[in-house]
Every structure is written in C-alpha cells, then in structure tokens.
CSV table of C-alpha atoms and ligand atoms in Angstrom, one decimal:
chain,number,residue,atom,x,y,z
A,299,MET,CA,0.0,0.0,0.0
A,300,ILE,CA,1.1,3.6,-0.7
A,301,TYR,CA,-0.1,5.7,2.2
A,302,LEU,CA,-0.8,9.3,1.3
A,303,ASP,CA,-3.1,10.3,4.0
A,304,HIS,CA,-0.8,11.7,6.7
A,305,ALA,CA,-3.2,14.6,7.6
A,306,ALA,CA,-5.7,12.0,8.7
A,307,THR,CA,-3.2,10.0,10.8
A,308,THR,CA,0.3,8.6,10.7
A,309,ARG,CA,2.0,5.3,11.4
A,310,PRO,CA,3.5,5.4,14.9
A,311,ASP,CA,7.3,5.7,14.8
A,312,GLU,CA,9.3,2.7,16.1
A,313,SER,CA,10.7,4.9,18.8
A,314,VAL,CA,7.2,5.8,19.9
A,315,VAL,CA,6.1,2.2,20.2
A,316,GLU,CA,9.3,1.3,22.1
A,317,ALA,CA,8.9,4.2,24.6
A,318,MET,CA,5.3,3.2,25.2
A,319,LEU,CA,5.7,-0.5,25.7
A,320,PRO,CA,7.0,-0.5,29.3
A,321,TYR,CA,4.1,1.7,30.4
A,322,LEU,CA,1.6,-0.8,28.9
A,323,GLN,CA,3.3,-3.6,30.8
A,324,GLU,CA,5.3,-3.4,34.0
A,325,GLU,CA,5.2,0.4,34.6
A,326,TYR,CA,1.4,0.4,35.1
A,327,GLY,CA,1.3,2.6,38.1
A,328,ASN,CA,-1.3,5.4,38.7
A,329,PRO,CA,0.6,8.7,38.8
A,330,SER,CA,-1.5,9.8,41.8
A,331,SER,CA,-0.3,6.9,43.9
A,332,LEU,CA,2.3,7.5,46.5
A,333,TYR,CA,4.4,4.3,46.3
A,334,LEU,CA,7.3,3.9,43.9
A,335,LEU,CA,5.4,2.5,41.0
A,336,GLY,CA,3.1,5.4,41.0
A,337,ARG,CA,5.9,7.9,41.5
A,338,ARG,CA,7.7,6.5,38.4
A,339,ALA,CA,4.5,7.0,36.3
A,340,ARG,CA,4.2,10.5,37.7
A,341,GLN,CA,7.8,11.2,36.7
A,342,ALA,CA,7.3,9.9,33.2
A,343,VAL,CA,4.3,12.2,32.7
A,344,ASP,CA,6.1,15.2,34.2
A,345,GLU,CA,9.1,14.7,32.0
A,346,VAL,CA,6.9,14.8,28.9
A,347,ARG,CA,5.2,17.9,30.3
A,348,GLU,CA,8.6,19.6,30.6
A,349,LEU,CA,9.7,18.5,27.1
A,350,VAL,CA,6.5,19.8,25.5
A,351,ALA,CA,6.6,23.1,27.4
A,352,ASP,CA,10.2,23.6,26.3
A,353,PHE,CA,9.2,22.7,22.7
A,354,ILE,CA,6.4,25.3,22.4
A,355,GLY,CA,7.9,28.0,24.7
A,356,CYS,CA,5.6,27.8,27.8
A,357,ARG,CA,5.7,26.6,31.4
A,358,PRO,CA,5.1,23.0,32.2
A,359,ARG,CA,2.1,23.9,34.3
A,360,GLU,CA,0.4,25.5,31.3
A,361,ILE,CA,0.1,22.1,29.6
A,362,ILE,CA,-3.1,20.0,30.0
A,363,PHE,CA,-2.9,16.5,28.6
A,364,THR,CA,-6.1,15.5,26.8
A,365,SER,CA,-7.5,12.7,24.6
A,366,GLY,CA,-6.4,14.6,21.4
A,367,GLY,CA,-7.1,17.4,19.1
A,368,SER,CA,-10.9,17.3,19.3
A,369,GLU,CA,-11.0,17.4,23.0
A,370,SER,CA,-8.4,20.1,23.1
A,371,ASP,CA,-10.4,22.3,20.8
A,372,ASN,CA,-13.6,21.6,22.8
A,373,LEU,CA,-11.9,22.3,26.0
A,374,ALA,CA,-10.3,25.6,24.7
A,375,LEU,CA,-13.6,27.0,23.4
A,376,ARG,CA,-15.9,25.8,26.1
A,377,GLY,CA,-13.4,26.4,28.9
A,378,VAL,CA,-12.9,30.1,27.9
A,379,ALA,CA,-16.5,30.7,26.8
A,380,TYR,CA,-18.1,29.5,30.1
A,381,ALA,CA,-15.5,31.2,32.3
A,382,ASN,CA,-15.9,34.6,30.6
A,383,ARG,CA,-19.7,34.6,29.8
A,384,SER,CA,-20.2,37.4,32.4
A,385,ARG,CA,-17.8,39.6,30.4
A,386,GLY,CA,-19.3,38.9,27.0
A,387,ARG,CA,-20.6,36.2,24.6
A,388,HIS,CA,-18.9,36.9,21.3
A,389,ILE,CA,-16.5,34.5,19.7
A,390,ILE,CA,-14.5,35.0,16.4
A,391,THR,CA,-13.4,32.1,14.3
A,392,SER,CA,-13.0,31.3,10.6
A,393,ALA,CA,-15.2,29.4,8.1
A,394,ILE,CA,-12.5,26.8,7.5
A,395,GLU,CA,-11.8,25.5,11.0
A,396,HIS,CA,-11.8,21.8,11.8
A,397,HIS,CA,-15.3,20.5,12.8
A,398,ALA,CA,-14.0,20.2,16.4
A,399,VAL,CA,-14.0,24.0,16.5
A,400,LEU,CA,-16.9,24.7,14.1
A,401,HIS,CA,-19.4,22.2,15.7
A,402,THR,CA,-18.4,23.4,19.2
A,403,CYS,CA,-19.1,27.0,18.1
A,404,GLY,CA,-22.5,25.8,16.8
A,405,ALA,CA,-23.3,24.2,20.1
A,406,LEU,CA,-22.2,27.4,22.0
A,407,GLU,CA,-24.5,29.5,19.7
A,408,LYS,CA,-27.4,27.4,20.8
A,409,GLU,CA,-26.5,28.3,24.4
A,410,GLY,CA,-26.6,32.0,23.7
A,411,PHE,CA,-23.1,32.8,22.5
A,412,GLU,CA,-22.6,34.7,19.2
A,413,VAL,CA,-20.1,33.6,16.7
A,414,THR,CA,-18.5,35.4,13.8
A,415,TYR,CA,-17.2,33.1,11.1
A,416,LEU,CA,-14.6,35.0,9.1
A,417,PRO,CA,-14.4,34.3,5.4
A,418,VAL,CA,-11.2,33.4,3.7
A,419,ASP,CA,-9.8,34.7,0.4
A,420,GLN,CA,-9.5,32.5,-2.7
A,421,ASP,CA,-6.2,31.1,-1.4
A,422,GLY,CA,-7.7,30.1,2.0
A,423,LEU,CA,-6.2,32.9,4.0
A,424,VAL,CA,-7.9,34.8,6.9
A,425,SER,CA,-6.9,38.5,6.8
A,426,PRO,CA,-5.7,40.0,10.1
A,427,GLU,CA,-7.7,43.1,9.1
A,428,SER,CA,-10.9,41.1,9.0
A,429,VAL,CA,-10.1,39.9,12.6
A,430,ALA,CA,-9.6,43.4,13.7
A,431,GLU,CA,-12.9,44.6,12.2
A,432,ALA,CA,-14.8,41.7,13.8
A,433,ILE,CA,-13.6,42.5,17.4
A,434,ARG,CA,-16.4,43.9,19.6
A,435,PRO,CA,-16.4,45.1,23.2
A,436,ASP,CA,-18.0,41.8,24.2
A,437,THR,CA,-15.6,39.5,22.3
A,438,ILE,CA,-14.2,36.9,24.7
A,439,LEU,CA,-12.3,34.6,22.4
A,440,ILE,CA,-10.6,34.5,19.0
A,441,SER,CA,-9.9,31.0,17.5
A,442,ILE,CA,-8.0,30.7,14.3
A,443,MET,CA,-6.3,27.5,13.2
A,444,HIS,CA,-2.6,27.5,12.4
A,445,ALA,CA,-2.6,25.2,9.3
A,446,ASN,CA,-5.7,23.8,7.7
A,447,ASN,CA,-6.0,20.0,7.6
A,448,GLU,CA,-7.6,19.9,4.2
A,449,ILE,CA,-5.7,22.5,2.1
A,450,GLY,CA,-2.7,22.9,4.3
A,451,VAL,CA,-2.9,26.7,4.2
A,452,ILE,CA,-0.9,28.4,7.0
A,453,GLN,CA,-2.5,31.4,8.6
A,454,PRO,CA,-0.8,34.7,9.6
A,455,LEU,CA,-0.8,33.7,13.2
A,456,VAL,CA,1.8,36.2,14.5
A,457,GLU,CA,-0.2,39.1,13.2
A,458,ILE,CA,-3.5,37.8,14.6
A,459,GLY,CA,-1.8,37.0,17.9
A,460,ARG,CA,-0.4,40.5,18.1
A,461,LEU,CA,-3.9,42.0,17.5
A,462,ALA,CA,-5.5,39.8,20.1
A,463,GLN,CA,-2.9,40.7,22.6
A,464,GLU,CA,-3.3,44.4,22.0
A,465,ARG,CA,-7.0,44.1,22.6
A,466,GLY,CA,-6.6,41.8,25.5
A,467,ILE,CA,-8.7,39.0,24.0
A,468,PRO,CA,-7.7,35.3,24.6
A,469,PHE,CA,-6.4,33.8,21.4
A,470,HIS,CA,-6.7,30.0,20.7
A,471,THR,CA,-5.1,28.2,17.8
A,472,ASP,CA,-5.7,24.7,16.5
A,473,ALA,CA,-2.1,23.7,15.7
A,474,VAL,CA,-2.7,20.0,15.3
A,475,GLN,CA,-1.3,20.1,11.8
A,476,THR,CA,1.8,22.2,12.6
A,477,VAL,CA,3.2,21.3,16.0
A,478,GLY,CA,6.5,19.6,15.2
A,479,LYS,CA,6.4,20.6,11.6
A,480,ILE,CA,6.6,24.4,11.9
A,481,PRO,CA,8.7,25.9,14.8
A,482,LEU,CA,6.4,27.9,17.0
A,483,ASN,CA,6.7,29.8,20.2
A,484,VAL,CA,3.5,30.7,22.1
A,485,GLU,CA,5.2,33.4,24.1
A,486,GLU,CA,6.6,35.2,21.1
A,487,TRP,CA,3.5,34.6,19.0
A,488,GLY,CA,0.9,35.9,21.5
A,489,VAL,CA,-1.0,32.6,21.5
A,490,ASP,CA,-3.0,32.0,24.7
A,491,LEU,CA,-4.3,28.5,24.0
A,492,LEU,CA,-3.0,25.9,21.6
A,493,SER,CA,-4.3,22.4,20.6
A,494,MET,CA,-2.1,19.5,19.6
A,495,SER,CA,-2.7,15.8,18.8
A,496,ALA,CA,0.0,13.1,18.9
A,497,HIS,CA,-1.2,10.8,16.1
A,498,LYS,CA,-0.6,13.5,13.4
A,499,ILE,CA,3.1,13.4,14.1
A,500,TYR,CA,3.9,9.6,14.4
A,501,GLY,CA,2.6,9.3,17.9
A,502,PRO,CA,-0.3,7.3,19.3
A,503,LYS,CA,-4.0,8.1,18.8
A,504,GLY,CA,-6.2,9.3,21.6
A,505,VAL,CA,-3.7,11.7,23.2
A,506,GLY,CA,-2.8,15.3,22.8
A,507,PHE,CA,-2.5,18.5,24.8
A,508,LEU,CA,-4.0,21.9,25.3
A,509,TYR,CA,-1.7,24.7,26.3
A,510,VAL,CA,-3.5,27.4,28.4
A,511,ARG,CA,-1.6,30.5,29.4
A,512,ARG,CA,-1.7,31.0,33.2
A,513,ARG,CA,-3.6,34.3,33.4
A,514,ILE,CA,-6.5,33.0,31.1
A,515,LYS,CA,-9.8,32.6,32.9
A,516,PHE,CA,-10.7,29.0,32.2
A,517,GLN,CA,-13.3,26.5,33.3
A,518,PRO,CA,-12.5,22.8,33.4
A,519,GLN,CA,-15.0,20.6,31.4
A,520,ILE,CA,-14.2,17.2,33.0
A,521,THR,CA,-14.5,17.3,36.8
A,522,GLY,CA,-13.6,14.6,39.3
A,523,GLY,CA,-10.0,14.2,40.4
A,524,ALA,CA,-7.3,16.8,40.8
A,525,GLN,CA,-5.3,15.7,37.8
A,526,GLU,CA,-3.7,18.2,35.4
A,527,TYR,CA,-3.6,20.9,38.1
A,528,GLN,CA,-7.4,20.7,38.6
A,529,ARG,CA,-8.2,21.4,34.9
A,530,ARG,CA,-8.9,17.9,33.5
A,531,ALA,CA,-9.9,15.1,35.8
A,532,GLY,CA,-9.2,11.5,35.1
A,533,THR,CA,-6.2,9.1,35.5
A,534,GLU,CA,-3.6,10.1,33.1
A,535,ASN,CA,-3.1,8.1,29.9
A,536,VAL,CA,0.5,7.4,30.9
A,537,PRO,CA,1.5,5.2,27.8
A,538,GLY,CA,-0.1,7.7,25.5
A,539,ILE,CA,1.6,10.7,27.1
A,540,VAL,CA,4.9,8.9,26.9
A,541,GLY,CA,4.2,8.1,23.3
A,542,LEU,CA,3.4,11.8,22.7
A,543,GLY,CA,6.7,12.7,24.3
A,544,ALA,CA,8.6,10.3,21.9
A,545,ALA,CA,6.8,11.8,18.9
A,546,VAL,CA,7.7,15.3,20.0
A,547,ARG,CA,11.3,14.2,20.5
A,548,LEU,CA,11.3,12.7,17.0
A,549,MET,CA,10.1,15.9,15.5
A,550,ARG,CA,12.4,18.0,17.5
A,551,GLU,CA,15.3,16.0,16.2
A,552,ARG,CA,14.1,15.3,12.6
A,553,GLY,CA,11.2,17.6,12.0
A,554,ALA,CA,13.1,19.9,9.6
A,555,GLN,CA,14.6,17.0,7.7
A,556,ILE,CA,11.1,15.4,7.4
A,557,GLU,CA,9.6,18.6,6.2
A,558,ALA,CA,12.3,19.0,3.5
A,559,HIS,CA,11.7,15.4,2.4
A,560,CYS,CA,8.0,15.9,2.2
A,561,ARG,CA,8.3,19.2,0.3
A,562,HIS,CA,10.6,17.5,-2.3
A,563,LEU,CA,8.2,14.7,-2.9
A,564,ARG,CA,5.1,17.0,-2.9
A,565,ASP,CA,6.7,19.3,-5.5
A,566,ARG,CA,7.6,16.4,-7.6
A,567,LEU,CA,4.0,15.1,-7.4
A,568,LEU,CA,2.4,18.4,-8.2
A,569,GLN,CA,4.7,19.0,-11.1
A,570,GLY,CA,4.1,15.5,-12.5
A,571,LEU,CA,0.3,15.8,-12.2
A,572,ARG,CA,0.3,19.2,-13.8
A,573,GLU,CA,2.2,17.8,-16.8
A,574,ARG,CA,-0.1,14.9,-17.1
A,575,ILE,CA,-3.6,16.1,-16.2
A,576,PRO,CA,-5.4,19.0,-17.9
A,577,GLU,CA,-8.1,21.0,-16.0
A,578,MET,CA,-6.6,20.4,-12.6
A,579,ARG,CA,-6.8,23.1,-9.9
A,580,LEU,CA,-4.5,23.4,-6.9
A,581,ASN,CA,-6.6,24.3,-3.8
A,582,GLY,CA,-5.1,26.6,-1.2
A,583,HIS,CA,-2.2,29.1,-1.3
A,584,PRO,CA,0.7,27.8,-3.6
A,585,THR,CA,3.4,28.6,-1.1
A,586,LYS,CA,1.8,29.5,2.3
A,587,ARG,CA,1.0,25.8,2.9
A,588,LEU,CA,2.2,22.7,4.7
A,589,ALA,CA,5.2,21.1,3.0
A,590,ASN,CA,3.4,17.7,2.9
A,591,ASN,CA,0.0,18.9,1.6
A,592,LEU,CA,-1.4,18.7,-1.9
A,593,ASN,CA,-5.1,19.3,-2.5
A,594,VAL,CA,-6.4,19.4,-6.1
A,595,CYS,CA,-9.7,19.3,-8.0
A,596,PHE,CA,-10.3,17.7,-11.3
A,597,ALA,CA,-13.1,19.0,-13.5
A,598,GLN,CA,-15.6,16.3,-14.4
A,599,VAL,CA,-14.4,13.9,-11.7
A,600,GLU,CA,-16.3,12.7,-8.7
A,601,GLY,CA,-14.0,12.5,-5.7
A,602,GLU,CA,-15.5,9.5,-4.1
A,603,SER,CA,-15.2,7.4,-7.3
A,604,LEU,CA,-11.6,8.4,-7.6
A,605,LEU,CA,-10.8,7.5,-4.1
A,606,LEU,CA,-12.3,4.0,-4.5
A,607,MET,CA,-10.3,3.4,-7.7
A,608,LEU,CA,-7.1,4.6,-6.0
A,609,ASP,CA,-7.9,2.3,-3.1
A,610,ALA,CA,-8.3,-0.6,-5.5
A,611,ALA,CA,-4.8,0.4,-6.9
A,612,GLY,CA,-3.4,0.2,-3.4
A,613,ILE,CA,-3.2,4.0,-2.9
A,614,ALA,CA,-4.7,5.5,0.3
A,615,ALA,CA,-5.8,9.1,-0.1
A,616,SER,CA,-8.6,11.3,1.0
A,617,SER,CA,-11.1,13.7,-0.5
A,618,GLY,CA,-10.6,16.2,2.3
A,619,SER,CA,-11.1,15.7,6.0
A,620,ALA,CA,-11.5,12.2,7.2
A,621,CYS,CA,-14.6,13.4,9.1
A,622,THR,CA,-16.6,14.2,6.0
A,623,SER,CA,-15.6,11.3,3.9
A,624,GLY,CA,-18.4,8.8,3.5
A,625,SER,CA,-20.7,11.7,2.8
A,626,THR,CA,-21.1,13.3,-0.6
A,627,ASP,CA,-21.3,16.8,0.8
A,628,PRO,CA,-18.6,19.0,-0.7
A,629,SER,CA,-16.0,20.2,1.8
A,630,HIS,CA,-16.9,23.3,3.8
A,631,VAL,CA,-13.3,24.4,3.3
A,632,LEU,CA,-13.4,24.2,-0.5
A,633,LEU,CA,-16.8,26.0,-0.6
A,634,ALA,CA,-15.2,28.8,1.5
A,635,LEU,CA,-12.6,29.2,-1.2
A,636,GLY,CA,-15.4,30.0,-3.6
A,637,LEU,CA,-15.4,26.7,-5.5
A,638,PRO,CA,-18.6,25.6,-7.1
A,639,PRO,CA,-20.0,22.5,-5.3
A,640,ASP,CA,-19.7,20.2,-8.3
A,641,LEU,CA,-16.0,21.1,-8.7
A,642,ALA,CA,-15.4,20.8,-4.9
A,643,ARG,CA,-16.8,17.3,-5.1
A,644,GLY,CA,-13.9,16.4,-7.4
A,645,SER,CA,-11.2,17.1,-4.8
A,646,LEU,CA,-8.3,14.9,-3.8
A,647,ARG,CA,-6.1,15.4,-0.8
A,648,LEU,CA,-2.7,13.7,-0.9
A,649,THR,CA,-0.6,14.3,2.3
A,650,LEU,CA,2.9,12.9,2.5
A,651,GLY,CA,5.0,11.6,5.4
A,652,LYS,CA,8.5,10.7,6.4
A,653,ASP,CA,8.3,7.1,5.0
A,654,ASN,CA,7.1,8.0,1.5
A,655,THR,CA,9.6,7.5,-1.3
A,656,GLU,CA,10.2,8.9,-4.8
A,657,GLU,CA,9.3,5.5,-6.2
A,658,GLU,CA,5.9,5.7,-4.6
A,659,ILE,CA,5.3,9.2,-6.0
A,660,ASP,CA,6.3,7.9,-9.5
A,661,THR,CA,3.8,5.1,-9.1
A,662,VAL,CA,1.1,7.6,-8.3
A,663,LEU,CA,2.1,9.6,-11.3
A,664,GLU,CA,1.5,6.6,-13.5
A,665,VAL,CA,-1.8,5.5,-11.9
A,666,LEU,CA,-3.7,8.7,-11.1
A,667,PRO,CA,-3.7,10.4,-14.5
A,668,ALA,CA,-5.1,7.2,-16.1
A,669,LEU,CA,-7.9,7.0,-13.5
A,670,VAL,CA,-8.8,10.6,-14.0
A,671,GLU,CA,-9.0,10.1,-17.7
A,672,ARG,CA,-11.2,7.0,-17.3
A,673,LEU,CA,-13.6,8.8,-15.0
A,674,ARG,CA,-13.8,11.8,-17.3
A,675,SER,CA,-14.6,9.7,-20.3
A,676,LEU,CA,-17.2,7.8,-18.2
A,677,SER,CA,-18.8,11.0,-17.1
A,678,LEU,CA,-18.8,12.3,-20.7
A,679,ARG,CA,-20.6,9.2,-21.9
A,680,LEU,CA,-23.1,9.4,-19.1
A,681,ARG,CA,-23.9,13.1,-19.7
A,682,GLY,CA,-24.1,12.4,-23.4
A,683,ASN,CA,-26.8,9.8,-22.8
A,684,SER,CA,-28.8,11.9,-20.4
A,685,LYS,CA,-31.3,14.8,-20.7
A,686,THR,CA,-28.5,17.1,-19.7
A,687,ARG,CA,-26.9,16.7,-23.1
A,688,GLY,CA,-25.3,19.9,-24.1
A,689,HIS,CA,-25.6,21.2,-20.6
A,690,ARG,CA,-22.7,23.5,-19.8
A,691,ARG,CA,-21.0,24.1,-16.5
A,692,ALA,CA,-22.1,27.3,-14.8
A,693,TRP,CA,-18.5,28.1,-14.2
A,694,ASP,CA,-15.4,28.6,-16.4
A,695,PHE,CA,-12.5,26.4,-15.4
A,696,ALA,CA,-9.9,28.8,-16.7
A,697,GLU,CA,-11.1,31.4,-14.3
A,698,LEU,CA,-10.8,29.0,-11.3
A,699,GLN,CA,-7.6,27.4,-12.4
A,700,ARG,CA,-4.5,28.0,-10.2
B,38,LIG,C1,-6.9,15.7,13.2
B,38,LIG,C2,-7.3,17.1,13.6
B,38,LIG,C3,-8.1,17.4,14.7
B,38,LIG,C4,-8.6,16.3,15.6
B,38,LIG,O1,-7.6,15.6,16.3
B,38,LIG,P1,-8.0,14.2,17.0
B,38,LIG,O2,-6.8,13.9,17.8
B,38,LIG,O3,-8.1,13.3,15.8
B,38,LIG,O4,-9.2,14.4,17.7
B,38,LIG,C5,-8.3,18.7,15.0
B,38,LIG,N1,-7.9,19.7,14.2
B,38,LIG,C6,-7.1,19.5,13.1
B,38,LIG,C7,-6.6,20.6,12.4
B,38,LIG,C8,-6.8,18.2,12.8
B,38,LIG,O5,-6.0,18.0,11.7
C-alpha cells in the first residue's frame, strides 16, 4: 500500500512504540499513587510535560494532557466561553476551521453565544484586518487554526496574535497540523491557548494536549480528580503521554529534515500531475501551505469514485477531511474558497509523510492520470446519454484554475 493520508493520521514511529511498551506492561502505576510504581509513572508524565513546554515555549504547568485534538479544541472553546460569559458572549473564528471547532461553536451558539465566522480569500487565508474589524467590546475569544487540515494553508498567526494581545482578547489556535512541523513559540506569537494531537506526528491516537496561558480565565470541562492541576480530571493516559513525548522528540530532532523530504516529494508530485492532467486546480495558497499537503480538484471527476479506484490500486488518499468522507457533501473548506459545489466534489487530498519514497510518487504519477481520464470519459458518456446533453457548467474552469 502507498499511504498518502498523513493529515488523517500517521503510522506510529518505532521509537514511539518502544517508549510506550514498558508503560503498557510493568510500569502500570497510577501517577496519583504515593508508592514507587506510582511515582515513576508521575515522573514519566512530568518529563513529557517539561519536554512539551520547552518545545512550544511555555511553562510545564500550562500544559493540559487530553485525549487529542478534538478534546483540546472543545476544552479551549468551552473552557474560555463558560469562564468569561459574564464579560461577553462573542467569539471570532474562521469558516475553514476543523469541525471540532466549528461544531463546538455551533453548540455554543445554541447556548446564547454569538459567533462570527470570518471568510477566507480564494487562497484560503484569513486576513488580520478582518479579525480586527470583527472585534467587539463583548468579544471573549478568537480561535483561528494554524494550518488547515484539508488544504494545508498556513494562517498569519503572528499578526492575529499581536492583534488579540493588543485588545486583551484570549487567542486560541488549533495547531494539530503544525506542532513539530513548523517551529512555533506561544510566548513570542501571542498565543494563549493551543491544541495538539500526537497521532498526526507519528505518535499514538487518543492523546494530545491543550496549552493554556496561566492568566487566562478558564473553566474545566471534566470534573472529578485533581489531575492536570485541577483542569482535567481522570487518571492520566500514561502510555499515551509517553508516546506523545517520543513523537515530539522525533520531530524536535528530525522535523526539519522530514519537512524537506515531504516538500521535495510533494513538489515532484504536483509538477508531475500538472504535466499529465489538464483541468486540474491546486486548492489553497501555492506557497503558504504545509510542506506535505497537496489538494487538487479535477473538473468532471467525482472525488468518491476516484478514491475508490485509488484504493483498488493500493493507494490510500482522501477527498478532504476524514470526518466528512463517507458523505457526498462537498467540503466546507473548498466551498469557503469559492469553488462551485460540483468542482469541490472532485477534490483529492494527498498528504505525505516521512516514510514515503520517490518510487511511490512515481507510481502515483502513473496510476492517477489514467484514473482521472477514465472517470472523465465515463462522465462524458453518461452526460451524453442523459437529458443534460449539451448542458454547460455554470463556471469557467480557466477562471478558477490555479
Ligand atoms: C486531526 C485534527 C483534529 C482532531 O484531532 P484528533 O486527535 O483526531 O481528535 C483537529 N484539528 C485538526 C486541524 C486536525 O487535523
């Protein structure tokens, strides 16, 4: 199999599995226990807390270990919204956030909060000016993701962070797609809350963290024990946290090298596809994007069919976010870029990782163009036979091509 869906999840690195194994076997202590076995588990958790804090430029106590990106996003939004509701009820976010942010905002709206969903430009960028204009006296939170999981576009976080800091508004960012890949420093960047998930960087699933700056008013969402400095109850996922630590160590040591490798393969892939497939559109900013992300649309191609044919050819890819696959709704991110729904349905996301090779890319360059051609000729024949004969697209591909 050729695995090209690293934005959905990654294969845990050997070093991650090795680091976790003792904590699934003999080191099974509860970090809250006083005897040696428990203290050793506590020490393992605390070491990762220090490592992570050092990695993103915060204090260890500002890290809350969670069950992953979705929980971190929920905790950030609900935690700040509920703790600050007496100050105001307005939240600013963008139209292209992950559903963990968007659906949480939707739930908060039902509870009386007001949410501004900022549009993006045709490249997928949120403008800092639009953030500034959306700020109101009752704004209590700004949440803008660092890099998008579908189109890989990297937002101007530093500018938005500076703005939020000037106005004294807590600023959350979903950095699940960037921690370990793009160096970041929450202190320098004016970020008050940050979500991370281990399984996107060769760590285990079901573990991540939320960074919360110490002055931020914040209400825990899981109550019970005093774990995570009273901010998230529940016995710590010790093997998971140790695995997260190993993943962060891997990226600290090899992140830059992995990024360069992915960028090289991604550029080779894009260039090869451009040479072989007409009427293909690159979605998202051409350079302000993750090194491992390629998201393209093919005119006259239905994304789901393409994915199934790729799967049959042993290539694992995605039409966008894993959360929307299985449904035929076009991606909310592609619609926000201004794509017509029928073109957005023809999208393909290929995301690369450290173990992909040039040979794999070359195989994809042989297989994919042929599949696109087959689907296009099928769709032509179908349309030729139907009442829609002669029907013309409501949009001009040349205008949308990038
Ligand atoms: C994967 C992802 C999430 C969800 O993380 P989980 O750990 O799978 O819950 C949230 N935001 C972004 C940008 C992601 O890519």
